[in-house]
Coordinates of C-alpha atoms in Angstrom, one line a residue:
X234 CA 0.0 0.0 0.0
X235 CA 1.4 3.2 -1.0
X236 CA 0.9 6.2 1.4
X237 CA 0.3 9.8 0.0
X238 CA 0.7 12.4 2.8
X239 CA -0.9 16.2 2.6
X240 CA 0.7 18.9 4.2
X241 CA -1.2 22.0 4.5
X242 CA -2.1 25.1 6.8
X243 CA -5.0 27.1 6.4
X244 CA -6.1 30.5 8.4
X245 CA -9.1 31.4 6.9
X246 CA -10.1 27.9 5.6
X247 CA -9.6 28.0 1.9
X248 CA -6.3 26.1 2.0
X249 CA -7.8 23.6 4.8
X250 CA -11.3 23.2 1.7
X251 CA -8.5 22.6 -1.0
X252 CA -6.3 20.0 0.7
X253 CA -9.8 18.4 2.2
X254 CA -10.7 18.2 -1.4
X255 CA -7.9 16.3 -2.4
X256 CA -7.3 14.1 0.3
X257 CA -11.2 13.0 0.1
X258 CA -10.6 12.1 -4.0
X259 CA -7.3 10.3 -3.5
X260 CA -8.9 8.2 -0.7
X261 CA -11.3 7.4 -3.1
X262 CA -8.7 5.4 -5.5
X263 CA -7.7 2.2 -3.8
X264 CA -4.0 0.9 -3.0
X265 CA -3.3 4.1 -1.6
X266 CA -3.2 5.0 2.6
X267 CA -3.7 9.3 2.7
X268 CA -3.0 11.1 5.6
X269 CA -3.9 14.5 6.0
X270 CA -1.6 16.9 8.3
X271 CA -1.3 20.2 9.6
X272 CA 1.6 21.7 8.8
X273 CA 2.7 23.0 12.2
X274 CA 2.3 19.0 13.1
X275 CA 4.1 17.5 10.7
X276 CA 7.7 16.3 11.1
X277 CA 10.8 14.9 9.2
X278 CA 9.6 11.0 10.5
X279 CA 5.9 11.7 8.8
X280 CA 7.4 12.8 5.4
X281 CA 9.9 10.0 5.5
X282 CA 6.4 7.4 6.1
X283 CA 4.7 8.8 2.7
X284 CA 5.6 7.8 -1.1
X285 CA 4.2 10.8 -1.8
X286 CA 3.2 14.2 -1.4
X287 CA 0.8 17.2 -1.6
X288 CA 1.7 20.4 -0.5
X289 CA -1.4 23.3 0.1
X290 CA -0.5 26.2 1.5
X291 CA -1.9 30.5 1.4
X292 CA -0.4 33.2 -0.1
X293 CA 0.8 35.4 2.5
X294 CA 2.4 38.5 1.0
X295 CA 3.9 37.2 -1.9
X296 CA 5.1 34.0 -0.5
X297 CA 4.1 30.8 1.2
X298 CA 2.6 31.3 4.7
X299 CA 5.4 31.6 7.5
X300 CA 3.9 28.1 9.0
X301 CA 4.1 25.9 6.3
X302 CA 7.8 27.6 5.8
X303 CA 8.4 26.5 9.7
X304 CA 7.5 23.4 8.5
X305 CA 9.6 23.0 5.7
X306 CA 12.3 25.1 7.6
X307 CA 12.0 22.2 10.5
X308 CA 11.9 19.4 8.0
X309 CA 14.3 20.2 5.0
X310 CA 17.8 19.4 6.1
X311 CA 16.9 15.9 8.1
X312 CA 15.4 15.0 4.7
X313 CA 17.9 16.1 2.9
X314 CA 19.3 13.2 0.3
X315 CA 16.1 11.3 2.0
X316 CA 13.0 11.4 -0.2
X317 CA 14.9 12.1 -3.5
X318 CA 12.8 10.8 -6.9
X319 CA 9.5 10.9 -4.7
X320 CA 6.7 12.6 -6.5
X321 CA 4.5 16.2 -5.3
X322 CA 2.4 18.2 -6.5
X323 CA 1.2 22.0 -4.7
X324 CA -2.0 23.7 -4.3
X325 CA -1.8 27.4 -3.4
X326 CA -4.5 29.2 -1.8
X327 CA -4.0 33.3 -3.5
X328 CA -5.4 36.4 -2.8
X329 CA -3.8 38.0 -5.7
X330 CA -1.9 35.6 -8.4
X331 CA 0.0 33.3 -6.3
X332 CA 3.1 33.0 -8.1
X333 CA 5.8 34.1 -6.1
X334 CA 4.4 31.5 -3.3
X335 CA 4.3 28.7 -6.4
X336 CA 8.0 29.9 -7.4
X337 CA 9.1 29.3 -3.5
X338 CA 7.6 26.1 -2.8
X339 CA 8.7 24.4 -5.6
X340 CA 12.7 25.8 -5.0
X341 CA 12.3 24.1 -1.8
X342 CA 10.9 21.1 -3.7
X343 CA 13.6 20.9 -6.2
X344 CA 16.3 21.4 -3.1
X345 CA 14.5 18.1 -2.1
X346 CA 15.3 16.7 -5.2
X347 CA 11.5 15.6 -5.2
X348 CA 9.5 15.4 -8.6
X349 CA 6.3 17.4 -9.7
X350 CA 3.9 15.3 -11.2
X351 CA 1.3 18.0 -11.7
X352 CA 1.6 21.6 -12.3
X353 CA 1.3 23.7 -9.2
X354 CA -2.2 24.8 -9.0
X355 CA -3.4 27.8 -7.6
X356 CA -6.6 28.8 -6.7
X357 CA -7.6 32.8 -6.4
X358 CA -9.8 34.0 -3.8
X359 CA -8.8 37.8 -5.0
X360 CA -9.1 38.9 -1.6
X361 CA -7.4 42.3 -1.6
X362 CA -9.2 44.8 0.8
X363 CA -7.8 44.0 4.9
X364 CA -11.6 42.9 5.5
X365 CA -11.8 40.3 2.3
X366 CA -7.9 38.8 3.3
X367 CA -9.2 38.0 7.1
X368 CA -12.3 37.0 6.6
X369 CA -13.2 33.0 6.4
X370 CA -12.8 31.5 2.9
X371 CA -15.2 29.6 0.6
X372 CA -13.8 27.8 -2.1
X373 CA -16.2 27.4 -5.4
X374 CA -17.2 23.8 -6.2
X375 CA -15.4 24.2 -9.4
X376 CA -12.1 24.8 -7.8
X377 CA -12.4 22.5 -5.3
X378 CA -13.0 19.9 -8.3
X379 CA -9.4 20.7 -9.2
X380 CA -8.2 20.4 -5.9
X381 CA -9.6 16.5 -5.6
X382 CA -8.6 15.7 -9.2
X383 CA -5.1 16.7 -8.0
X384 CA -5.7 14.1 -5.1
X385 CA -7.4 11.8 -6.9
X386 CA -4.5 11.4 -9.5
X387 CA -1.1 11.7 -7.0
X388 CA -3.0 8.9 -5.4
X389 CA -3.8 6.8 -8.4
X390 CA -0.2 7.5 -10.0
X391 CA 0.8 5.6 -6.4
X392 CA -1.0 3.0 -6.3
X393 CA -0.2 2.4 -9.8
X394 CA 3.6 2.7 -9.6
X395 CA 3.4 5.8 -12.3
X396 CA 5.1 7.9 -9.7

């Protein structure tokens, strides 16, 4: 059984509705285990567990939110020459376009040596006003389709030794 782990954080919920999303699609394909994780709970041992990986994470000005890069921060160097080859893919939660956050989290994926399966997707809330970036997010059903069918085919590309 191959084991697919999600890493995310979420303060306003749309990253938490996008990596729910995908984890509930890719436990729908069968030979894979998901787990789901916070980011401020995962560690190096959980990452070394999986086969493979999704990555969701806000867009906090212009970059990945400062816990999921405590998390990566925490993890990076005792994984280091440890997960090489293994496949990811990343869902980024925006309030504008996303791509400096996309940029960073896949640097620190290629310094992992791991291997994107799917392009990064991003999903734009275009919260911009102080009121629309703190208040609680909903994700449309559309977008939240994307988010599962990145789930849904990470976990089938495990179970099916694509990945």
């Amino acid at each position: 059984m191959k084991k697919l782990l999600i890493v995310y954080y979420s303060y306003t919920g749309g990253t938490e509705q996008m990596a729910e999303a995908a984890a509930t699609a890719a436990r729908g394909e069968d030979g894979t285990e998901v787990r789901l994780m916070r980011a401020e709970d995962c560690q190096a041992e959980d990452m070394l567990a999986a086969d493979g990986y999704i990555f969701a994470t806000p867009e906090n000005l212009a970059a990945i939110a400062g816990v999921m890069k405590a998390f990566l921060d925490r993890c990076y160097y005792p994984l280091l020459g440890e997960i090489e080859g293994r496949p990811y893919a990343a869902m980024i939660c925006a309030g504008s376009d996303g791509e400096n956050a996309k940029t960073q989290l896949e640097r620190i994926a290629t310094g992992w040596r791991l291997r994107k399966v799917i392009d990064t997707l991003i999903i734009c809330t275009h919260a911009q006003t102080e009121e629309a970036i703190l208040a609680a997010k909903v994700i449309a059903e559309d977008d939240r389709a994307r988010c599962a069918e990145t789930g849904a085919t990470l976990s089938a590309g495990l179970a099916m030794g694509v990945f």
